[in-house]
Short mmCIF file of C-alpha atoms and ligand atoms in Angstrom, two decimals:
data_model
loop_
_atom_site.label_atom_id
_atom_site.label_comp_id
_atom_site.label_asym_id
_atom_site.label_seq_id
_atom_site.Cartn_x
_atom_site.Cartn_y
_atom_site.Cartn_z
CA MET A 1169 -43.16 -88.99 59.54
CA SER A 1170 -44.77 -87.81 62.72
CA VAL A 1171 -43.56 -90.20 65.36
CA SER A 1172 -46.29 -89.47 67.84
CA ALA A 1173 -48.79 -90.56 65.19
CA LEU A 1174 -47.51 -94.12 65.54
CA GLU A 1175 -49.69 -95.56 68.29
CA PHE A 1176 -49.14 -99.06 69.60
CA THR A 1177 -52.07 -101.43 69.20
CA GLN A 1178 -52.43 -104.19 71.77
CA LYS A 1179 -53.42 -107.75 71.15
CA LEU A 1180 -53.09 -109.56 74.44
CA SER A 1181 -52.21 -113.22 74.67
CA ALA A 1182 -55.19 -115.57 74.74
CA GLN A 1183 -52.99 -118.12 76.49
CA PRO A 1184 -50.74 -116.35 78.98
CA LYS A 1185 -48.67 -118.64 81.16
CA SER A 1186 -50.49 -119.72 84.29
CA GLU A 1187 -49.79 -118.05 87.59
CA GLU A 1188 -48.21 -121.30 88.83
CA GLU A 1189 -45.89 -121.43 85.84
CA ARG A 1190 -44.91 -117.80 86.25
CA SER A 1191 -44.28 -118.22 89.98
CA ALA A 1192 -42.07 -121.21 89.29
CA VAL A 1193 -40.00 -119.17 86.82
CA LEU A 1194 -39.76 -116.18 89.16
CA ALA A 1195 -38.67 -118.43 92.04
CA ASP A 1196 -35.54 -119.32 90.05
CA PRO A 1197 -35.25 -117.17 86.92
CA GLY A 1198 -31.67 -117.95 85.88
CA PHE A 1199 -30.72 -115.96 82.81
CA GLY A 1200 -32.27 -115.98 79.35
CA ASN A 1201 -34.22 -119.24 79.59
CA HIS A 1202 -37.76 -118.01 80.12
CA PHE A 1203 -39.77 -115.36 78.32
CA THR A 1204 -42.81 -113.28 79.16
CA ASP A 1205 -46.26 -113.50 77.54
CA HIS A 1206 -45.85 -110.66 75.05
CA THR A 1207 -43.54 -108.99 72.57
CA ALA A 1208 -43.38 -105.50 71.08
CA VAL A 1209 -43.06 -105.25 67.29
CA ILE A 1210 -42.63 -102.41 64.79
CA ASP A 1211 -42.23 -103.00 61.05
CA TYR A 1212 -40.23 -100.95 58.62
CA ARG A 1213 -40.68 -100.79 54.89
CA ALA A 1214 -38.77 -98.74 52.32
CA ASP A 1215 -39.50 -98.22 48.63
CA ASP A 1216 -36.84 -98.92 46.02
CA THR A 1217 -35.47 -95.40 46.34
CA GLY A 1218 -34.67 -96.22 49.96
CA VAL A 1219 -37.31 -93.94 51.47
CA GLY A 1220 -39.03 -95.77 54.27
CA ALA A 1221 -41.11 -95.51 57.42
CA TRP A 1222 -41.85 -97.39 60.61
CA GLU A 1223 -45.39 -98.74 60.78
CA ASN A 1224 -47.74 -101.07 62.60
CA ALA A 1225 -46.39 -100.67 66.13
CA ARG A 1226 -47.97 -103.33 68.30
CA ILE A 1227 -47.88 -105.50 71.38
CA GLU A 1228 -48.71 -109.09 70.49
CA PRO A 1229 -48.50 -112.51 72.12
CA TYR A 1230 -44.96 -113.91 72.43
CA GLY A 1231 -44.39 -116.60 69.81
CA PRO A 1232 -42.44 -117.82 66.79
CA ILE A 1233 -41.63 -115.32 64.02
CA VAL A 1234 -42.91 -116.35 60.60
CA MET A 1235 -40.24 -115.42 58.10
CA ASP A 1236 -39.43 -116.19 54.49
CA PRO A 1237 -36.44 -118.58 54.27
CA ALA A 1238 -34.81 -116.01 51.98
CA ALA A 1239 -35.00 -113.28 54.65
CA ALA A 1240 -31.74 -111.33 54.49
CA VAL A 1241 -30.93 -111.75 58.18
CA LEU A 1242 -30.70 -115.53 57.72
CA HIS A 1243 -28.06 -115.18 55.02
CA TYR A 1244 -26.06 -112.02 55.59
CA GLY A 1245 -26.52 -111.43 59.29
CA GLN A 1246 -28.03 -107.95 59.06
CA GLU A 1247 -28.99 -107.82 62.74
CA ILE A 1248 -28.42 -105.63 65.80
CA PHE A 1249 -29.59 -105.79 69.39
CA GLU A 1250 -29.67 -104.07 72.76
CA GLY A 1251 -29.88 -105.22 76.37
CA LEU A 1252 -31.23 -103.38 79.39
CA LYS A 1253 -32.92 -104.27 82.64
CA ALA A 1254 -36.16 -103.29 84.35
CA TYR A 1255 -36.09 -103.36 88.17
CA ARG A 1256 -39.04 -103.50 90.55
CA HIS A 1257 -38.58 -100.94 93.30
CA ALA A 1258 -39.81 -101.36 96.86
CA ASP A 1259 -43.14 -99.60 96.14
CA GLY A 1260 -43.86 -101.94 93.21
CA SER A 1261 -43.06 -99.39 90.48
CA ILE A 1262 -40.87 -100.53 87.58
CA TRP A 1263 -37.84 -98.60 86.40
CA THR A 1264 -35.07 -98.91 83.88
CA PHE A 1265 -31.57 -97.45 83.67
CA ARG A 1266 -30.45 -94.89 81.06
CA PRO A 1267 -32.66 -96.21 78.23
CA GLU A 1268 -31.85 -93.15 76.07
CA ALA A 1269 -28.28 -94.42 75.94
CA ASN A 1270 -29.50 -97.76 74.61
CA ALA A 1271 -31.75 -96.01 72.08
CA ALA A 1272 -28.79 -93.95 70.84
CA ARG A 1273 -26.53 -96.99 70.67
CA LEU A 1274 -29.16 -99.00 68.78
CA ASN A 1275 -29.14 -96.25 66.17
CA ALA A 1276 -25.34 -96.12 66.04
CA SER A 1277 -25.38 -99.89 65.44
CA ALA A 1278 -28.17 -99.44 62.85
CA ARG A 1279 -26.05 -96.96 60.88
CA ARG A 1280 -23.10 -99.36 60.82
CA LEU A 1281 -25.22 -102.34 59.73
CA ALA A 1282 -27.17 -100.28 57.14
CA LEU A 1283 -30.42 -100.75 59.04
CA PRO A 1284 -32.97 -97.95 59.54
CA GLU A 1285 -32.73 -95.80 62.67
CA LEU A 1286 -35.59 -96.06 65.14
CA PRO A 1287 -36.81 -92.79 66.69
CA GLU A 1288 -35.90 -92.70 70.40
CA GLU A 1289 -39.55 -92.16 71.40
CA LEU A 1290 -40.52 -95.42 69.70
CA PHE A 1291 -37.71 -97.28 71.46
CA LEU A 1292 -38.79 -95.94 74.84
CA GLU A 1293 -42.47 -96.57 74.11
CA SER A 1294 -41.79 -100.15 72.99
CA ILE A 1295 -40.03 -101.07 76.23
CA SER A 1296 -42.51 -99.32 78.51
CA GLN A 1297 -45.53 -100.86 76.76
CA LEU A 1298 -43.98 -104.32 77.08
CA ALA A 1299 -42.96 -103.78 80.71
CA ALA A 1300 -46.49 -102.59 81.47
CA VAL A 1301 -48.36 -105.55 79.94
CA ASP A 1302 -45.89 -108.03 81.40
CA ARG A 1303 -45.33 -106.25 84.71
CA GLU A 1304 -46.17 -109.40 86.70
CA TRP A 1305 -43.00 -110.88 85.22
CA VAL A 1306 -40.66 -108.36 86.83
CA PRO A 1307 -39.08 -110.20 89.77
CA SER A 1308 -38.71 -108.48 93.12
CA GLY A 1309 -35.85 -110.44 94.71
CA ASP A 1310 -32.50 -108.93 95.58
CA GLY A 1311 -30.62 -108.01 92.38
CA GLU A 1312 -33.30 -109.60 90.19
CA SER A 1313 -34.73 -107.88 87.13
CA LEU A 1314 -36.60 -108.27 83.87
CA TYR A 1315 -34.00 -108.33 81.10
CA LEU A 1316 -35.26 -106.49 78.00
CA ARG A 1317 -33.86 -107.49 74.63
CA PRO A 1318 -34.70 -105.11 71.77
CA PHE A 1319 -33.43 -106.28 68.37
CA MET A 1320 -33.72 -105.46 64.71
CA ILE A 1321 -33.58 -107.91 61.81
CA ALA A 1322 -33.65 -107.66 58.01
CA THR A 1323 -36.74 -109.61 56.94
CA GLU A 1324 -36.84 -108.82 53.22
CA PRO A 1325 -36.77 -112.04 51.16
CA PHE A 1326 -33.97 -111.30 48.70
CA LEU A 1327 -30.63 -112.99 48.09
CA GLY A 1328 -28.90 -110.07 46.40
CA VAL A 1329 -26.44 -108.24 48.59
CA ARG A 1330 -27.78 -104.83 49.60
CA PRO A 1331 -29.45 -103.35 52.67
CA ALA A 1332 -32.88 -104.90 53.16
CA ARG A 1333 -35.97 -102.77 52.56
CA GLU A 1334 -38.11 -104.73 54.99
CA VAL A 1335 -37.02 -104.79 58.58
CA SER A 1336 -38.57 -105.84 61.86
CA TYR A 1337 -37.82 -104.31 65.26
CA ARG A 1338 -38.87 -106.35 68.27
CA VAL A 1339 -38.52 -106.47 72.03
CA ILE A 1340 -38.65 -109.64 74.10
CA ALA A 1341 -38.28 -109.86 77.87
CA SER A 1342 -36.82 -112.49 80.18
CA PRO A 1343 -36.80 -112.57 83.99
CA ALA A 1344 -33.22 -112.52 85.23
CA GLY A 1345 -31.93 -113.82 88.55
CA ASN A 1346 -29.14 -112.41 90.62
CA TYR A 1347 -26.31 -113.45 88.28
CA PHE A 1348 -23.99 -114.68 90.99
CA GLY A 1349 -26.29 -115.51 93.86
CA GLY A 1350 -25.10 -114.16 97.19
CA GLU A 1351 -21.37 -114.51 96.82
CA LEU A 1352 -19.38 -112.68 94.18
CA LYS A 1353 -16.43 -114.86 93.29
CA PRO A 1354 -13.77 -113.44 90.97
CA VAL A 1355 -13.84 -115.09 87.55
CA SER A 1356 -11.01 -116.51 85.49
CA ILE A 1357 -10.61 -115.05 82.04
CA TRP A 1358 -9.05 -116.60 78.98
CA LEU A 1359 -6.74 -114.56 76.78
CA SER A 1360 -7.48 -115.33 73.18
CA THR A 1361 -4.34 -115.09 71.08
CA LYS A 1362 -5.66 -116.99 68.09
CA TYR A 1363 -8.95 -115.21 67.45
CA ALA A 1364 -10.20 -111.64 67.21
CA ARG A 1365 -13.80 -110.49 67.68
CA ALA A 1366 -13.33 -107.24 65.80
CA GLY A 1367 -10.83 -105.36 63.69
CA ARG A 1368 -10.28 -101.80 62.58
CA GLY A 1369 -13.12 -100.62 60.36
CA GLY A 1370 -15.17 -103.68 61.31
CA THR A 1371 -18.27 -103.94 63.49
CA GLY A 1372 -16.66 -104.08 66.94
CA GLU A 1373 -18.33 -100.86 67.96
CA ALA A 1374 -21.78 -102.07 66.90
CA LYS A 1375 -23.90 -104.34 69.08
CA CYS A 1376 -24.55 -107.02 66.49
CA GLY A 1377 -24.97 -110.77 66.54
CA GLY A 1378 -22.06 -111.24 64.15
CA ASN A 1379 -19.56 -110.08 66.79
CA TYR A 1380 -20.88 -112.72 69.14
CA ALA A 1381 -20.78 -115.42 66.46
CA ALA A 1382 -17.13 -114.50 65.90
CA SER A 1383 -16.34 -114.79 69.61
CA LEU A 1384 -17.87 -118.22 70.27
CA ILE A 1385 -14.90 -120.29 69.18
CA ALA A 1386 -12.64 -118.29 71.50
CA GLN A 1387 -15.21 -118.71 74.27
CA MET A 1388 -15.12 -122.49 73.75
CA GLU A 1389 -11.34 -122.42 73.95
CA GLY A 1390 -11.61 -120.46 77.19
CA GLU A 1391 -14.13 -122.88 78.66
CA ALA A 1392 -11.85 -125.78 77.87
CA HIS A 1393 -9.29 -124.00 80.09
CA GLY A 1394 -11.77 -123.44 82.92
CA CYS A 1395 -12.51 -119.78 82.06
CA LYS A 1396 -15.92 -118.15 81.90
CA GLN A 1397 -15.06 -115.22 79.63
CA VAL A 1398 -12.57 -114.36 76.94
CA LEU A 1399 -10.42 -111.24 76.68
CA PHE A 1400 -9.54 -109.82 73.29
CA LEU A 1401 -6.42 -107.74 72.58
CA ASP A 1402 -5.42 -105.57 69.65
CA GLU A 1403 -2.29 -107.40 68.57
CA PHE A 1404 -1.54 -104.70 65.99
CA ASN A 1405 -1.39 -102.08 68.74
CA ASP A 1406 1.14 -103.41 71.29
CA ASN A 1407 -1.38 -105.95 72.60
CA ALA A 1408 -3.66 -103.21 73.90
CA VAL A 1409 -6.49 -104.60 76.05
CA GLU A 1410 -9.84 -104.26 74.28
CA GLU A 1411 -12.71 -105.98 76.08
CA LEU A 1412 -14.32 -109.31 76.90
CA GLY A 1413 -16.76 -111.03 74.55
CA GLY A 1414 -19.63 -109.08 76.06
CA MET A 1415 -18.23 -106.87 78.83
CA ASN A 1416 -15.89 -103.90 79.18
CA VAL A 1417 -12.92 -104.05 81.54
CA PHE A 1418 -11.50 -101.77 84.26
CA PHE A 1419 -8.30 -101.62 86.31
CA VAL A 1420 -7.99 -100.14 89.79
CA PHE A 1421 -4.56 -98.80 90.71
CA LYS A 1422 -3.06 -98.60 94.19
CA ASP A 1423 -2.87 -94.79 93.95
CA GLY A 1424 -6.62 -94.53 93.28
CA ARG A 1425 -6.61 -94.35 89.50
CA LEU A 1426 -9.44 -96.07 87.64
CA VAL A 1427 -8.36 -97.03 84.12
CA THR A 1428 -10.31 -98.47 81.19
CA PRO A 1429 -9.32 -98.90 77.54
CA ALA A 1430 -10.22 -95.86 75.43
CA LEU A 1431 -12.97 -96.32 72.86
CA SER A 1432 -10.90 -97.22 69.83
CA GLY A 1433 -13.51 -98.02 67.22
CA THR A 1434 -13.36 -101.73 67.99
CA ILE A 1435 -14.71 -101.55 71.55
CA LEU A 1436 -18.41 -101.50 72.43
CA HIS A 1437 -19.58 -98.33 74.16
CA GLY A 1438 -20.99 -99.94 77.28
CA VAL A 1439 -23.63 -98.03 79.20
CA THR A 1440 -22.26 -99.67 82.35
CA ARG A 1441 -18.74 -98.61 81.36
CA ASP A 1442 -19.87 -95.01 80.95
CA SER A 1443 -21.74 -95.10 84.27
CA VAL A 1444 -18.74 -96.54 86.14
CA LEU A 1445 -16.55 -93.76 84.71
CA GLN A 1446 -19.01 -91.20 86.01
CA LEU A 1447 -19.35 -92.82 89.45
CA GLY A 1448 -15.55 -92.99 89.66
CA ARG A 1449 -15.19 -89.29 88.81
CA ASP A 1450 -17.92 -88.32 91.26
CA ARG A 1451 -16.16 -90.13 94.10
CA GLY A 1452 -12.92 -88.32 93.32
CA LEU A 1453 -10.99 -91.13 91.67
CA GLN A 1454 -8.64 -90.18 88.89
CA VAL A 1455 -10.35 -91.69 85.88
CA GLU A 1456 -8.42 -92.50 82.71
CA GLU A 1457 -9.64 -93.73 79.33
CA ARG A 1458 -6.46 -94.71 77.57
CA LYS A 1459 -4.45 -97.47 76.01
CA ILE A 1460 -3.52 -100.16 78.52
CA THR A 1461 -1.39 -103.02 77.27
CA LEU A 1462 -0.98 -106.62 78.34
CA ASP A 1463 2.53 -105.72 79.49
CA GLU A 1464 1.20 -102.98 81.78
CA TRP A 1465 -1.37 -105.42 83.20
CA ARG A 1466 1.30 -108.08 83.85
CA ASP A 1467 3.81 -105.63 85.36
CA GLY A 1468 1.15 -103.77 87.35
CA VAL A 1469 -0.15 -106.91 89.03
CA ALA A 1470 3.41 -108.13 89.70
CA SER A 1471 4.47 -104.84 91.31
CA GLY A 1472 1.22 -104.38 93.23
CA GLU A 1473 0.47 -101.19 91.30
CA ILE A 1474 -2.74 -102.71 89.90
CA THR A 1475 -4.84 -103.86 92.84
CA GLU A 1476 -8.16 -104.82 91.24
CA VAL A 1477 -9.52 -105.78 87.83
CA PHE A 1478 -13.21 -105.98 87.01
CA ALA A 1479 -15.49 -106.45 84.03
CA CYS A 1480 -18.81 -104.67 83.55
CA GLY A 1481 -21.96 -104.91 81.47
CA THR A 1482 -25.73 -104.87 81.91
CA ALA A 1483 -26.22 -108.61 82.40
CA ALA A 1484 -23.73 -109.19 85.24
CA VAL A 1485 -23.37 -105.50 86.28
CA ILE A 1486 -19.83 -105.69 87.73
CA THR A 1487 -17.78 -108.86 88.00
CA PRO A 1488 -14.38 -109.05 89.71
CA VAL A 1489 -11.66 -110.66 87.61
CA GLY A 1490 -9.35 -113.00 89.51
CA GLU A 1491 -6.91 -114.11 86.87
CA LEU A 1492 -6.08 -113.88 83.19
CA LYS A 1493 -4.87 -117.14 81.66
CA SER A 1494 -3.30 -117.90 78.30
CA GLU A 1495 -1.36 -120.75 76.70
CA THR A 1496 1.84 -119.28 78.11
CA GLU A 1497 1.10 -117.42 81.35
CA THR A 1498 -1.23 -116.56 84.22
CA ILE A 1499 -1.66 -113.03 85.55
CA GLY A 1500 -3.33 -112.75 88.94
CA SER A 1501 -4.67 -115.64 90.97
CA PRO A 1502 -7.78 -117.83 91.01
CA GLU A 1503 -7.76 -117.36 94.79
CA ALA A 1504 -8.17 -113.57 94.48
CA VAL A 1505 -11.01 -112.02 96.48
CA ALA A 1506 -13.25 -109.26 95.15
CA GLY A 1507 -11.61 -105.87 95.77
CA ASP A 1508 -13.07 -103.03 97.84
CA VAL A 1509 -13.31 -100.49 95.01
CA THR A 1510 -14.95 -103.07 92.74
CA MET A 1511 -17.50 -104.02 95.37
CA SER A 1512 -18.24 -100.47 96.41
CA ILE A 1513 -18.86 -99.27 92.83
CA ARG A 1514 -20.96 -102.35 92.21
CA GLN A 1515 -23.05 -101.67 95.29
CA GLU A 1516 -23.62 -98.04 94.37
CA LEU A 1517 -24.59 -98.84 90.78
CA LEU A 1518 -26.93 -101.69 91.74
CA GLY A 1519 -28.31 -99.50 94.51
CA ILE A 1520 -29.26 -96.78 92.03
CA GLN A 1521 -30.80 -99.31 89.65
CA THR A 1522 -32.86 -101.03 92.33
CA GLY A 1523 -33.93 -97.81 94.05
CA ALA A 1524 -31.95 -98.37 97.25
CA VAL A 1525 -29.60 -95.45 96.51
CA GLU A 1526 -30.92 -92.04 95.44
CA ASP A 1527 -30.67 -91.36 91.70
CA THR A 1528 -29.09 -87.90 91.63
CA ARG A 1529 -28.07 -88.07 87.95
CA GLY A 1530 -31.42 -88.60 86.26
CA TRP A 1531 -30.42 -92.11 85.20
CA LEU A 1532 -33.74 -93.83 85.95
CA THR A 1533 -36.86 -93.86 83.79
CA ARG A 1534 -40.14 -95.18 85.09
CA LEU A 1535 -41.65 -97.84 82.83
CA ALA A 1536 -44.74 -98.90 84.77
C1 PLP B 841 -23.40 -105.11 75.39
C2 PLP B 841 -21.92 -105.22 75.40
C3 PLP B 841 -21.14 -104.66 76.43
C4 PLP B 841 -21.72 -104.03 77.66
O1 PLP B 841 -22.54 -102.93 77.38
P1 PLP B 841 -23.61 -102.44 78.48
O2 PLP B 841 -24.31 -101.33 77.81
O3 PLP B 841 -22.82 -102.01 79.65
O4 PLP B 841 -24.48 -103.60 78.77
C5 PLP B 841 -19.75 -104.75 76.32
N1 PLP B 841 -19.17 -105.37 75.27
C6 PLP B 841 -19.89 -105.92 74.29
C7 PLP B 841 -19.17 -106.58 73.16
C8 PLP B 841 -21.27 -105.87 74.31
O5 PLP B 841 -21.97 -106.44 73.31
#
């Protein structure tokens, strides 16, 4: 299939939200509650030998998806997604951060979930077309962005268990506020000892809804203990630290080392994680991707060897971690203040994304 032959058609919304409504949303976007006027869609269809093609690329009005109740995604969870942000720079232009990395990860997830891969050009085109038609929805406030959510679902109506031959790829967009307002207060994290989000050979490395479904009960447990996020360990590997429900985790050592768990097959390859590693290297920190256990965390905080802990991901960028709580212990303190290394990396990364700091690594792509 010639990819460039797949042109997007545009059917613009006959009833876009009013300017007043949009202004009200942009004045206080929050996260994930409001959506723009349009959506990007591409369909996929395969024949019964499994040979298929993407077709009918289009921008259409945002609205409910009409689906057969037997659609495979509703029964067997054949679904993957991505998340990236579009920022409005000072001159009004709209940019996104390392979208090729998201395109590649979408395809890695697709392979694991037996979904079709989407050519990178179509991924990039889908987000730039949507950002262009809905450009008025990209906020301009400090740290604000338009969150883009590409996803792929199995739409074939069929209750047998096999990869679906009809699939839909879509992108929706939601204005996102500055996650933490002005002040960045370290969060408390709950250590889940009862539940796992992923296991060896499972889907931990794929960005799929099922991983999130599996983490919700642990999240509820954490919330009941006053924690915002949950940390998962690999209990079959000396309680090695894995990641949070939706963020990767980093440790800053007193001697300048920056340590994050190695990608083990059960950890999501965060684009933010990869970018922090690169920023750390470029500023001369000794960067280590390796196994780090709960014992090392506990001992390191007690001895003062570990000076800062932070979590990172597209939605919240970089979040300082104050304490880790479990049924039996607390590591760190709820009174902790955000550390210097954490804040400085956060500032540099956000600066690049928002255009305040020069992009010397070719990380930005202009969308509109
Ligand atoms: C999306 C996600 C992350 C963060 O990835 P980014 O590309 O940095 O946004 C981390 N962990 C999980 C489980 C995720 O789903």
